[in-house]
Amino acid sequence: MTNAVIECILSRSAAKYYDPAAILSDDLIRELVRIGTTAPTSFHLQNWRFIAVRSPEAKARLRPIAWDQPAITEAAVTFIVCGQLADSSVVPERLAPLVEAGIMPAKMVPEWEIPARDLYMEYPQRQRDEAVRTGTFGAAAIIYAARSLGLGSTPMIGFDADAVHQEFGLAENEVPVMLLSVGALRSGNWAQKPRRPVADVLDLV
C-alpha cells in the first residue's frame, strides 16, 4: 500500500539539523497554518492559535525559555502551538459558515451546542484535554505538510510553559501545547527510526 501521501508519512523524521540561512516566506507560513487548520476538532470548535516565531528578535526571546534548543534559532520558523480551552459558547459562531454554505441546516446547530455544553462546561480537565488534542492534530497536519514540501520539522515539549505564556502573551484560556520548528534541512539528519512491531501495539477484537 503506497502512494505519495503514505510515502510522505513514512519518510518523516524529527529534524535535528537545519540550514540557518534558509527562510520561509510569510505566505508559506500562512499556508502551513491554513493546512494545519483543516485538521479535525471536536464540534468544529477550531480551538487553536499558532504563533509563528520567525524574526531573530523573537527567536532570541524564545530560545532561553525552550531549554536553549538550537532548532529555535536555526529553523526558519518555530510555531508556538496553542490549544484553547474547549468552550461550547462559540459553537454557533464556528458553525455559522457551515450554515451559510448550505452544509448544515440551521436547526442542527443546537444539536451540536447542547451536547458540547454538557461535555465541557462543568469539566475543566476535559476543556484542557480538548485544547491539547486540538493543538496536536493541527501540529501533525503541519508536520506532514512541511514534509511534503521537502522541509524538516521538530515537535518539542522541552520549554517553560509559564514563561512562554507570559513572554508571548498567551490568553488565559490558551495552553502552549508544543513548539514546532520547521525549516530547510542540512546534512546529518537521521532517517525514519524503526518503530515497534504492529503486533505489539494492535489488538484486533
mmCIF file with all atom_site columns, C-alpha atoms in Angstrom:
data_model
loop_
_atom_site.group_PDB
_atom_site.id
_atom_site.type_symbol
_atom_site.label_atom_id
_atom_site.label_alt_id
_atom_site.label_comp_id
_atom_site.label_asym_id
_atom_site.label_entity_id
_atom_site.label_seq_id
_atom_site.pdbx_PDB_ins_code
_atom_site.Cartn_x
_atom_site.Cartn_y
_atom_site.Cartn_z
_atom_site.occupancy
_atom_site.B_iso_or_equiv
_atom_site.pdbx_formal_charge
_atom_site.auth_seq_id
_atom_site.auth_comp_id
_atom_site.auth_asym_id
_atom_site.auth_atom_id
_atom_site.pdbx_PDB_model_num
ATOM 1   C CA . MET A 1 1   ? 0.000   0.000  0.000  1.00 0.00 ? 1   MET A CA 1
ATOM 2   C CA . THR A 1 2   ? 1.947   3.011  -1.237 1.00 0.00 ? 2   THR A CA 1
ATOM 3   C CA . ASN A 1 3   ? 1.080   6.418  -2.616 1.00 0.00 ? 3   ASN A CA 1
ATOM 4   C CA . ALA A 1 4   ? 2.572   9.892  -2.317 1.00 0.00 ? 4   ALA A CA 1
ATOM 5   C CA . VAL A 1 5   ? 0.813   10.696 0.948  1.00 0.00 ? 5   VAL A CA 1
ATOM 6   C CA . ILE A 1 6   ? 1.807   7.438  2.605  1.00 0.00 ? 6   ILE A CA 1
ATOM 7   C CA . GLU A 1 7   ? 5.396   7.795  1.408  1.00 0.00 ? 7   GLU A CA 1
ATOM 8   C CA . CYS A 1 8   ? 5.470   11.300 2.871  1.00 0.00 ? 8   CYS A CA 1
ATOM 9   C CA . ILE A 1 9   ? 4.264   9.998  6.235  1.00 0.00 ? 9   ILE A CA 1
ATOM 10  C CA . LEU A 1 10  ? 6.625   7.025  6.292  1.00 0.00 ? 10  LEU A CA 1
ATOM 11  C CA . SER A 1 11  ? 9.683   9.099  5.377  1.00 0.00 ? 11  SER A CA 1
ATOM 12  C CA . ARG A 1 12  ? 9.175   11.789 8.010  1.00 0.00 ? 12  ARG A CA 1
ATOM 13  C CA . SER A 1 13  ? 11.586  12.035 10.921 1.00 0.00 ? 13  SER A CA 1
ATOM 14  C CA . ALA A 1 14  ? 12.212  14.677 13.558 1.00 0.00 ? 14  ALA A CA 1
ATOM 15  C CA . ALA A 1 15  ? 14.880  17.048 12.279 1.00 0.00 ? 15  ALA A CA 1
ATOM 16  C CA . LYS A 1 16  ? 17.916  17.932 14.340 1.00 0.00 ? 16  LYS A CA 1
ATOM 17  C CA . TYR A 1 17  ? 19.916  19.992 11.873 1.00 0.00 ? 17  TYR A CA 1
ATOM 18  C CA . TYR A 1 18  ? 18.564  22.967 9.930  1.00 0.00 ? 18  TYR A CA 1
ATOM 19  C CA . ASP A 1 19  ? 20.054  25.376 7.425  1.00 0.00 ? 19  ASP A CA 1
ATOM 20  C CA . PRO A 1 20  ? 20.115  28.585 9.490  1.00 0.00 ? 20  PRO A CA 1
ATOM 21  C CA . ALA A 1 21  ? 20.413  30.739 6.370  1.00 0.00 ? 21  ALA A CA 1
ATOM 22  C CA . ALA A 1 22  ? 17.167  29.458 4.858  1.00 0.00 ? 22  ALA A CA 1
ATOM 23  C CA . ILE A 1 23  ? 13.943  31.370 5.366  1.00 0.00 ? 23  ILE A CA 1
ATOM 24  C CA . LEU A 1 24  ? 10.277  30.656 4.755  1.00 0.00 ? 24  LEU A CA 1
ATOM 25  C CA . SER A 1 25  ? 8.103   33.379 3.291  1.00 0.00 ? 25  SER A CA 1
ATOM 26  C CA . ASP A 1 26  ? 5.223   34.683 5.362  1.00 0.00 ? 26  ASP A CA 1
ATOM 27  C CA . ASP A 1 27  ? 2.897   33.378 2.656  1.00 0.00 ? 27  ASP A CA 1
ATOM 28  C CA . LEU A 1 28  ? 4.292   29.851 3.061  1.00 0.00 ? 28  LEU A CA 1
ATOM 29  C CA . ILE A 1 29  ? 3.989   30.107 6.836  1.00 0.00 ? 29  ILE A CA 1
ATOM 30  C CA . ARG A 1 30  ? 0.370   31.158 6.414  1.00 0.00 ? 30  ARG A CA 1
ATOM 31  C CA . GLU A 1 31  ? -0.224  28.242 4.036  1.00 0.00 ? 31  GLU A CA 1
ATOM 32  C CA . LEU A 1 32  ? 1.218   25.737 6.510  1.00 0.00 ? 32  LEU A CA 1
ATOM 33  C CA . VAL A 1 33  ? -1.121  27.061 9.189  1.00 0.00 ? 33  VAL A CA 1
ATOM 34  C CA . ARG A 1 34  ? -4.072  27.031 6.782  1.00 0.00 ? 34  ARG A CA 1
ATOM 35  C CA . ILE A 1 35  ? -3.363  23.357 6.128  1.00 0.00 ? 35  ILE A CA 1
ATOM 36  C CA . GLY A 1 36  ? -2.997  22.773 9.860  1.00 0.00 ? 36  GLY A CA 1
ATOM 37  C CA . THR A 1 37  ? -6.440  24.206 10.488 1.00 0.00 ? 37  THR A CA 1
ATOM 38  C CA . THR A 1 38  ? -8.056  21.604 8.251  1.00 0.00 ? 38  THR A CA 1
ATOM 39  C CA . ALA A 1 39  ? -7.332  19.006 10.948 1.00 0.00 ? 39  ALA A CA 1
ATOM 40  C CA . PRO A 1 40  ? -10.313 17.693 12.939 1.00 0.00 ? 40  PRO A CA 1
ATOM 41  C CA . THR A 1 41  ? -11.640 19.462 16.019 1.00 0.00 ? 41  THR A CA 1
ATOM 42  C CA . SER A 1 42  ? -14.413 18.463 18.392 1.00 0.00 ? 42  SER A CA 1
ATOM 43  C CA . PHE A 1 43  ? -17.762 20.078 17.492 1.00 0.00 ? 43  PHE A CA 1
ATOM 44  C CA . HIS A 1 44  ? -15.882 22.147 14.884 1.00 0.00 ? 44  HIS A CA 1
ATOM 45  C CA . LEU A 1 45  ? -14.554 24.308 17.746 1.00 0.00 ? 45  LEU A CA 1
ATOM 46  C CA . GLN A 1 46  ? -11.289 25.082 15.909 1.00 0.00 ? 46  GLN A CA 1
ATOM 47  C CA . ASN A 1 47  ? -9.878  25.948 19.318 1.00 0.00 ? 47  ASN A CA 1
ATOM 48  C CA . TRP A 1 48  ? -6.294  26.710 18.365 1.00 0.00 ? 48  TRP A CA 1
ATOM 49  C CA . ARG A 1 49  ? -3.886  29.532 17.631 1.00 0.00 ? 49  ARG A CA 1
ATOM 50  C CA . PHE A 1 50  ? -0.401  29.454 16.116 1.00 0.00 ? 50  PHE A CA 1
ATOM 51  C CA . ILE A 1 51  ? 2.322   31.959 16.928 1.00 0.00 ? 51  ILE A CA 1
ATOM 52  C CA . ALA A 1 52  ? 4.999   31.923 14.209 1.00 0.00 ? 52  ALA A CA 1
ATOM 53  C CA . VAL A 1 53  ? 8.323   32.822 15.803 1.00 0.00 ? 53  VAL A CA 1
ATOM 54  C CA . ARG A 1 54  ? 10.447  33.728 12.789 1.00 0.00 ? 54  ARG A CA 1
ATOM 55  C CA . SER A 1 55  ? 12.266  37.003 13.410 1.00 0.00 ? 55  SER A CA 1
ATOM 56  C CA . PRO A 1 56  ? 15.737  36.951 15.023 1.00 0.00 ? 56  PRO A CA 1
ATOM 57  C CA . GLU A 1 57  ? 14.394  39.038 17.890 1.00 0.00 ? 57  GLU A CA 1
ATOM 58  C CA . ALA A 1 58  ? 11.501  36.672 18.607 1.00 0.00 ? 58  ALA A CA 1
ATOM 59  C CA . LYS A 1 59  ? 13.758  33.624 18.320 1.00 0.00 ? 59  LYS A CA 1
ATOM 60  C CA . ALA A 1 60  ? 16.136  35.192 20.835 1.00 0.00 ? 60  ALA A CA 1
ATOM 61  C CA . ARG A 1 61  ? 13.223  35.594 23.245 1.00 0.00 ? 61  ARG A CA 1
ATOM 62  C CA . LEU A 1 62  ? 12.070  32.019 22.807 1.00 0.00 ? 62  LEU A CA 1
ATOM 63  C CA . ARG A 1 63  ? 15.309  30.037 22.856 1.00 0.00 ? 63  ARG A CA 1
ATOM 64  C CA . PRO A 1 64  ? 16.275  30.674 26.536 1.00 0.00 ? 64  PRO A CA 1
ATOM 65  C CA . ILE A 1 65  ? 12.849  29.509 27.725 1.00 0.00 ? 65  ILE A CA 1
ATOM 66  C CA . ALA A 1 66  ? 12.897  26.497 25.371 1.00 0.00 ? 66  ALA A CA 1
ATOM 67  C CA . TRP A 1 67  ? 15.798  24.698 27.036 1.00 0.00 ? 67  TRP A CA 1
ATOM 68  C CA . ASP A 1 68  ? 18.227  26.500 24.711 1.00 0.00 ? 68  ASP A CA 1
ATOM 69  C CA . GLN A 1 69  ? 17.384  24.105 21.882 1.00 0.00 ? 69  GLN A CA 1
ATOM 70  C CA . PRO A 1 70  ? 19.265  25.023 18.676 1.00 0.00 ? 70  PRO A CA 1
ATOM 71  C CA . ALA A 1 71  ? 16.257  24.394 16.432 1.00 0.00 ? 71  ALA A CA 1
ATOM 72  C CA . ILE A 1 72  ? 14.619  27.514 17.831 1.00 0.00 ? 72  ILE A CA 1
ATOM 73  C CA . THR A 1 73  ? 17.155  29.800 16.197 1.00 0.00 ? 73  THR A CA 1
ATOM 74  C CA . GLU A 1 74  ? 18.353  27.595 13.332 1.00 0.00 ? 74  GLU A CA 1
ATOM 75  C CA . ALA A 1 75  ? 14.990  26.601 11.826 1.00 0.00 ? 75  ALA A CA 1
ATOM 76  C CA . ALA A 1 76  ? 13.219  29.186 9.707  1.00 0.00 ? 76  ALA A CA 1
ATOM 77  C CA . VAL A 1 77  ? 10.182  29.289 11.998 1.00 0.00 ? 77  VAL A CA 1
ATOM 78  C CA . THR A 1 78  ? 9.062   27.792 15.279 1.00 0.00 ? 78  THR A CA 1
ATOM 79  C CA . PHE A 1 79  ? 5.341   27.680 15.883 1.00 0.00 ? 79  PHE A CA 1
ATOM 80  C CA . ILE A 1 80  ? 4.041   28.013 19.399 1.00 0.00 ? 80  ILE A CA 1
ATOM 81  C CA . VAL A 1 81  ? 1.038   25.723 19.035 1.00 0.00 ? 81  VAL A CA 1
ATOM 82  C CA . CYS A 1 82  ? -1.692  26.958 21.359 1.00 0.00 ? 82  CYS A CA 1
ATOM 83  C CA . GLY A 1 83  ? -4.781  24.968 22.205 1.00 0.00 ? 83  GLY A CA 1
ATOM 84  C CA . GLN A 1 84  ? -7.716  26.900 23.605 1.00 0.00 ? 84  GLN A CA 1
ATOM 85  C CA . LEU A 1 85  ? -9.855  25.508 26.413 1.00 0.00 ? 85  LEU A CA 1
ATOM 86  C CA . ALA A 1 86  ? -12.985 23.954 24.924 1.00 0.00 ? 86  ALA A CA 1
ATOM 87  C CA . ASP A 1 87  ? -15.822 26.490 25.141 1.00 0.00 ? 87  ASP A CA 1
ATOM 88  C CA . SER A 1 88  ? -19.265 25.421 23.955 1.00 0.00 ? 88  SER A CA 1
ATOM 89  C CA . SER A 1 89  ? -20.468 29.041 23.733 1.00 0.00 ? 89  SER A CA 1
ATOM 90  C CA . VAL A 1 90  ? -18.507 29.540 20.499 1.00 0.00 ? 90  VAL A CA 1
ATOM 91  C CA . VAL A 1 91  ? -20.216 26.651 18.710 1.00 0.00 ? 91  VAL A CA 1
ATOM 92  C CA . PRO A 1 92  ? -22.916 28.779 16.963 1.00 0.00 ? 92  PRO A CA 1
ATOM 93  C CA . GLU A 1 93  ? -20.265 31.219 15.708 1.00 0.00 ? 93  GLU A CA 1
ATOM 94  C CA . ARG A 1 94  ? -17.997 28.421 14.449 1.00 0.00 ? 94  ARG A CA 1
ATOM 95  C CA . LEU A 1 95  ? -20.878 26.624 12.742 1.00 0.00 ? 95  LEU A CA 1
ATOM 96  C CA . ALA A 1 96  ? -22.303 29.763 11.101 1.00 0.00 ? 96  ALA A CA 1
ATOM 97  C CA . PRO A 1 97  ? -20.134 29.420 7.949  1.00 0.00 ? 97  PRO A CA 1
ATOM 98  C CA . LEU A 1 98  ? -21.378 25.839 7.535  1.00 0.00 ? 98  LEU A CA 1
ATOM 99  C CA . VAL A 1 99  ? -24.981 27.051 7.701  1.00 0.00 ? 99  VAL A CA 1
ATOM 100 C CA . GLU A 1 100 ? -24.273 29.907 5.277  1.00 0.00 ? 100 GLU A CA 1
ATOM 101 C CA . ALA A 1 101 ? -22.614 27.483 2.847  1.00 0.00 ? 101 ALA A CA 1
ATOM 102 C CA . GLY A 1 102 ? -25.616 25.165 2.950  1.00 0.00 ? 102 GLY A CA 1
ATOM 103 C CA . ILE A 1 103 ? -23.606 22.337 4.505  1.00 0.00 ? 103 ILE A CA 1
ATOM 104 C CA . MET A 1 104 ? -25.541 22.262 7.781  1.00 0.00 ? 104 MET A CA 1
ATOM 105 C CA . PRO A 1 105 ? -29.184 23.203 8.389  1.00 0.00 ? 105 PRO A CA 1
ATOM 106 C CA . ALA A 1 106 ? -29.558 25.965 10.984 1.00 0.00 ? 106 ALA A CA 1
ATOM 107 C CA . LYS A 1 107 ? -31.818 23.775 13.114 1.00 0.00 ? 107 LYS A CA 1
ATOM 108 C CA . MET A 1 108 ? -28.897 21.406 13.670 1.00 0.00 ? 108 MET A CA 1
ATOM 109 C CA . VAL A 1 109 ? -26.731 23.996 15.460 1.00 0.00 ? 109 VAL A CA 1
ATOM 110 C CA . PRO A 1 110 ? -28.361 23.488 18.896 1.00 0.00 ? 110 PRO A CA 1
ATOM 111 C CA . GLU A 1 111 ? -27.955 19.743 18.406 1.00 0.00 ? 111 GLU A CA 1
ATOM 112 C CA . TRP A 1 112 ? -24.205 20.378 18.496 1.00 0.00 ? 112 TRP A CA 1
ATOM 113 C CA . GLU A 1 113 ? -24.077 23.193 21.035 1.00 0.00 ? 113 GLU A CA 1
ATOM 114 C CA . ILE A 1 114 ? -26.095 21.460 23.761 1.00 0.00 ? 114 ILE A CA 1
ATOM 115 C CA . PRO A 1 115 ? -24.010 18.258 23.942 1.00 0.00 ? 115 PRO A CA 1
ATOM 116 C CA . ALA A 1 116 ? -20.833 20.332 23.738 1.00 0.00 ? 116 ALA A CA 1
ATOM 117 C CA . ARG A 1 117 ? -22.025 22.323 26.731 1.00 0.00 ? 117 ARG A CA 1
ATOM 118 C CA . ASP A 1 118 ? -22.852 19.158 28.635 1.00 0.00 ? 118 ASP A CA 1
ATOM 119 C CA . LEU A 1 119 ? -19.472 17.662 27.789 1.00 0.00 ? 119 LEU A CA 1
ATOM 120 C CA . TYR A 1 120 ? -17.235 20.602 28.707 1.00 0.00 ? 120 TYR A CA 1
ATOM 121 C CA . MET A 1 121 ? -18.892 23.348 30.728 1.00 0.00 ? 121 MET A CA 1
ATOM 122 C CA . GLU A 1 122 ? -18.509 21.868 34.189 1.00 0.00 ? 122 GLU A CA 1
ATOM 123 C CA . TYR A 1 123 ? -15.349 19.882 33.451 1.00 0.00 ? 123 TYR A CA 1
ATOM 124 C CA . PRO A 1 124 ? -12.117 21.931 33.407 1.00 0.00 ? 124 PRO A CA 1
ATOM 125 C CA . GLN A 1 125 ? -9.958  18.866 32.790 1.00 0.00 ? 125 GLN A CA 1
ATOM 126 C CA . ARG A 1 126 ? -11.982 17.945 29.715 1.00 0.00 ? 126 ARG A CA 1
ATOM 127 C CA . GLN A 1 127 ? -11.637 21.518 28.468 1.00 0.00 ? 127 GLN A CA 1
ATOM 128 C CA . ARG A 1 128 ? -7.863  21.309 28.802 1.00 0.00 ? 128 ARG A CA 1
ATOM 129 C CA . ASP A 1 129 ? -7.666  17.812 27.347 1.00 0.00 ? 129 ASP A CA 1
ATOM 130 C CA . GLU A 1 130 ? -9.522  19.064 24.284 1.00 0.00 ? 130 GLU A CA 1
ATOM 131 C CA . ALA A 1 131 ? -7.136  22.006 23.946 1.00 0.00 ? 131 ALA A CA 1
ATOM 132 C CA . VAL A 1 132 ? -4.174  19.624 23.889 1.00 0.00 ? 132 VAL A CA 1
ATOM 133 C CA . ARG A 1 133 ? -5.854  17.242 21.441 1.00 0.00 ? 133 ARG A CA 1
ATOM 134 C CA . THR A 1 134 ? -6.785  20.063 19.099 1.00 0.00 ? 134 THR A CA 1
ATOM 135 C CA . GLY A 1 135 ? -3.327  21.613 19.110 1.00 0.00 ? 135 GLY A CA 1
ATOM 136 C CA . THR A 1 136 ? -1.742  18.224 18.493 1.00 0.00 ? 136 THR A CA 1
ATOM 137 C CA . PHE A 1 137 ? -3.974  17.465 15.500 1.00 0.00 ? 137 PHE A CA 1
ATOM 138 C CA . GLY A 1 138 ? -3.132  20.835 13.962 1.00 0.00 ? 138 GLY A CA 1
ATOM 139 C CA . ALA A 1 139 ? 0.593   20.389 14.577 1.00 0.00 ? 139 ALA A CA 1
ATOM 140 C CA . ALA A 1 140 ? 0.541   16.930 12.974 1.00 0.00 ? 140 ALA A CA 1
ATOM 141 C CA . ALA A 1 141 ? -1.045  18.323 9.819  1.00 0.00 ? 141 ALA A CA 1
ATOM 142 C CA . ILE A 1 142 ? 1.662   20.993 9.628  1.00 0.00 ? 142 ILE A CA 1
ATOM 143 C CA . ILE A 1 143 ? 4.382   18.372 10.159 1.00 0.00 ? 143 ILE A CA 1
ATOM 144 C CA . TYR A 1 144 ? 3.257   16.291 7.195  1.00 0.00 ? 144 TYR A CA 1
ATOM 145 C CA . ALA A 1 145 ? 2.555   19.314 5.006  1.00 0.00 ? 145 ALA A CA 1
ATOM 146 C CA . ALA A 1 146 ? 6.103   20.503 5.695  1.00 0.00 ? 146 ALA A CA 1
ATOM 147 C CA . ARG A 1 147 ? 7.493   17.082 4.825  1.00 0.00 ? 147 ARG A CA 1
ATOM 148 C CA . SER A 1 148 ? 5.570   17.066 1.545  1.00 0.00 ? 148 SER A CA 1
ATOM 149 C CA . LEU A 1 149 ? 7.343   20.323 0.665  1.00 0.00 ? 149 LEU A CA 1
ATOM 150 C CA . GLY A 1 150 ? 10.771  18.880 1.444  1.00 0.00 ? 150 GLY A CA 1
ATOM 151 C CA . LEU A 1 151 ? 11.056  20.711 4.769  1.00 0.00 ? 151 LEU A CA 1
ATOM 152 C CA . GLY A 1 152 ? 12.046  19.306 8.128  1.00 0.00 ? 152 GLY A CA 1
ATOM 153 C CA . SER A 1 153 ? 10.161  19.700 11.389 1.00 0.00 ? 153 SER A CA 1
ATOM 154 C CA . THR A 1 154 ? 10.801  19.173 15.078 1.00 0.00 ? 154 THR A CA 1
ATOM 155 C CA . PRO A 1 155 ? 7.962   18.979 17.624 1.00 0.00 ? 155 PRO A CA 1
ATOM 156 C CA . MET A 1 156 ? 9.223   19.905 21.095 1.00 0.00 ? 156 MET A CA 1
ATOM 157 C CA . ILE A 1 157 ? 7.803   19.765 24.601 1.00 0.00 ? 157 ILE A CA 1
ATOM 158 C CA . GLY A 1 158 ? 11.024  20.988 26.198 1.00 0.00 ? 158 GLY A CA 1
ATOM 159 C CA . PHE A 1 159 ? 10.096  24.511 27.253 1.00 0.00 ? 159 PHE A CA 1
ATOM 160 C CA . ASP A 1 160 ? 8.961   26.518 30.254 1.00 0.00 ? 160 ASP A CA 1
ATOM 161 C CA . ALA A 1 161 ? 5.220   26.710 29.655 1.00 0.00 ? 161 ALA A CA 1
ATOM 162 C CA . ASP A 1 162 ? 4.646   29.538 32.148 1.00 0.00 ? 162 ASP A CA 1
ATOM 163 C CA . ALA A 1 163 ? 7.465   31.592 30.645 1.00 0.00 ? 163 ALA A CA 1
ATOM 164 C CA . VAL A 1 164 ? 6.196   31.045 27.100 1.00 0.00 ? 164 VAL A CA 1
ATOM 165 C CA . HIS A 1 165 ? 2.713   32.006 28.254 1.00 0.00 ? 165 HIS A CA 1
ATOM 166 C CA . GLN A 1 166 ? 3.976   35.275 29.672 1.00 0.00 ? 166 GLN A CA 1
ATOM 167 C CA . GLU A 1 167 ? 6.644   36.173 27.103 1.00 0.00 ? 167 GLU A CA 1
ATOM 168 C CA . PHE A 1 168 ? 4.373   35.697 24.105 1.00 0.00 ? 168 PHE A CA 1
ATOM 169 C CA . GLY A 1 169 ? 1.129   36.973 25.597 1.00 0.00 ? 169 GLY A CA 1
ATOM 170 C CA . LEU A 1 170 ? -0.988  33.852 25.548 1.00 0.00 ? 170 LEU A CA 1
ATOM 171 C CA . ALA A 1 171 ? -4.547  34.343 26.719 1.00 0.00 ? 171 ALA A CA 1
ATOM 172 C CA . GLU A 1 172 ? -5.799  32.874 29.974 1.00 0.00 ? 172 GLU A CA 1
ATOM 173 C CA . ASN A 1 173 ? -7.716  30.200 28.072 1.00 0.00 ? 173 ASN A CA 1
ATOM 174 C CA . GLU A 1 174 ? -4.711  29.143 25.968 1.00 0.00 ? 174 GLU A CA 1
ATOM 175 C CA . VAL A 1 175 ? -2.397  26.198 26.600 1.00 0.00 ? 175 VAL A CA 1
ATOM 176 C CA . PRO A 1 176 ? 1.039   26.067 24.919 1.00 0.00 ? 176 PRO A CA 1
ATOM 177 C CA . VAL A 1 177 ? 0.733   22.508 23.634 1.00 0.00 ? 177 VAL A CA 1
ATOM 178 C CA . MET A 1 178 ? 4.119   22.246 21.916 1.00 0.00 ? 178 MET A CA 1
ATOM 179 C CA . LEU A 1 179 ? 6.741   24.090 19.953 1.00 0.00 ? 179 LEU A CA 1
ATOM 180 C CA . LEU A 1 180 ? 7.092   23.053 16.314 1.00 0.00 ? 180 LEU A CA 1
ATOM 181 C CA . SER A 1 181 ? 10.146  24.114 14.362 1.00 0.00 ? 181 SER A CA 1
ATOM 182 C CA . VAL A 1 182 ? 10.005  23.989 10.556 1.00 0.00 ? 182 VAL A CA 1
ATOM 183 C CA . GLY A 1 183 ? 12.719  24.761 8.042  1.00 0.00 ? 183 GLY A CA 1
ATOM 184 C CA . ALA A 1 184 ? 15.122  23.675 5.346  1.00 0.00 ? 184 ALA A CA 1
ATOM 185 C CA . LEU A 1 185 ? 17.366  20.774 6.315  1.00 0.00 ? 185 LEU A CA 1
ATOM 186 C CA . ARG A 1 186 ? 21.118  20.439 6.260  1.00 0.00 ? 186 ARG A CA 1
ATOM 187 C CA . SER A 1 187 ? 23.120  17.243 6.302  1.00 0.00 ? 187 SER A CA 1
ATOM 188 C CA . GLY A 1 188 ? 23.331  14.952 9.310  1.00 0.00 ? 188 GLY A CA 1
ATOM 189 C CA . ASN A 1 189 ? 19.677  14.253 9.974  1.00 0.00 ? 189 ASN A CA 1
ATOM 190 C CA . TRP A 1 190 ? 18.585  10.682 10.614 1.00 0.00 ? 190 TRP A CA 1
ATOM 191 C CA . ALA A 1 191 ? 16.113  8.773  8.505  1.00 0.00 ? 191 ALA A CA 1
ATOM 192 C CA . GLN A 1 192 ? 12.843  7.490  9.973  1.00 0.00 ? 192 GLN A CA 1
ATOM 193 C CA . LYS A 1 193 ? 13.705  5.461  13.071 1.00 0.00 ? 193 LYS A CA 1
ATOM 194 C CA . PRO A 1 194 ? 12.444  1.850  13.328 1.00 0.00 ? 194 PRO A CA 1
ATOM 195 C CA . ARG A 1 195 ? 9.166   1.506  15.188 1.00 0.00 ? 195 ARG A CA 1
ATOM 196 C CA . ARG A 1 196 ? 7.756   -1.172 17.451 1.00 0.00 ? 196 ARG A CA 1
ATOM 197 C CA . PRO A 1 197 ? 6.085   -4.048 15.581 1.00 0.00 ? 197 PRO A CA 1
ATOM 198 C CA . VAL A 1 198 ? 2.405   -3.588 14.849 1.00 0.00 ? 198 VAL A CA 1
ATOM 199 C CA . ALA A 1 199 ? 1.732   -6.860 16.672 1.00 0.00 ? 199 ALA A CA 1
ATOM 200 C CA . ASP A 1 200 ? 2.964   -5.213 19.878 1.00 0.00 ? 200 ASP A CA 1
ATOM 201 C CA . VAL A 1 201 ? 0.632   -2.238 19.652 1.00 0.00 ? 201 VAL A CA 1
ATOM 202 C CA . LEU A 1 202 ? -2.514  -3.523 17.924 1.00 0.00 ? 202 LEU A CA 1
ATOM 203 C CA . ASP A 1 203 ? -5.340  -5.626 19.327 1.00 0.00 ? 203 ASP A CA 1
ATOM 204 C CA . LEU A 1 204 ? -7.887  -6.893 16.822 1.00 0.00 ? 204 LEU A CA 1
ATOM 205 C CA . VAL A 1 205 ? -11.171 -7.554 18.632 1.00 0.00 ? 205 VAL A CA 1
#
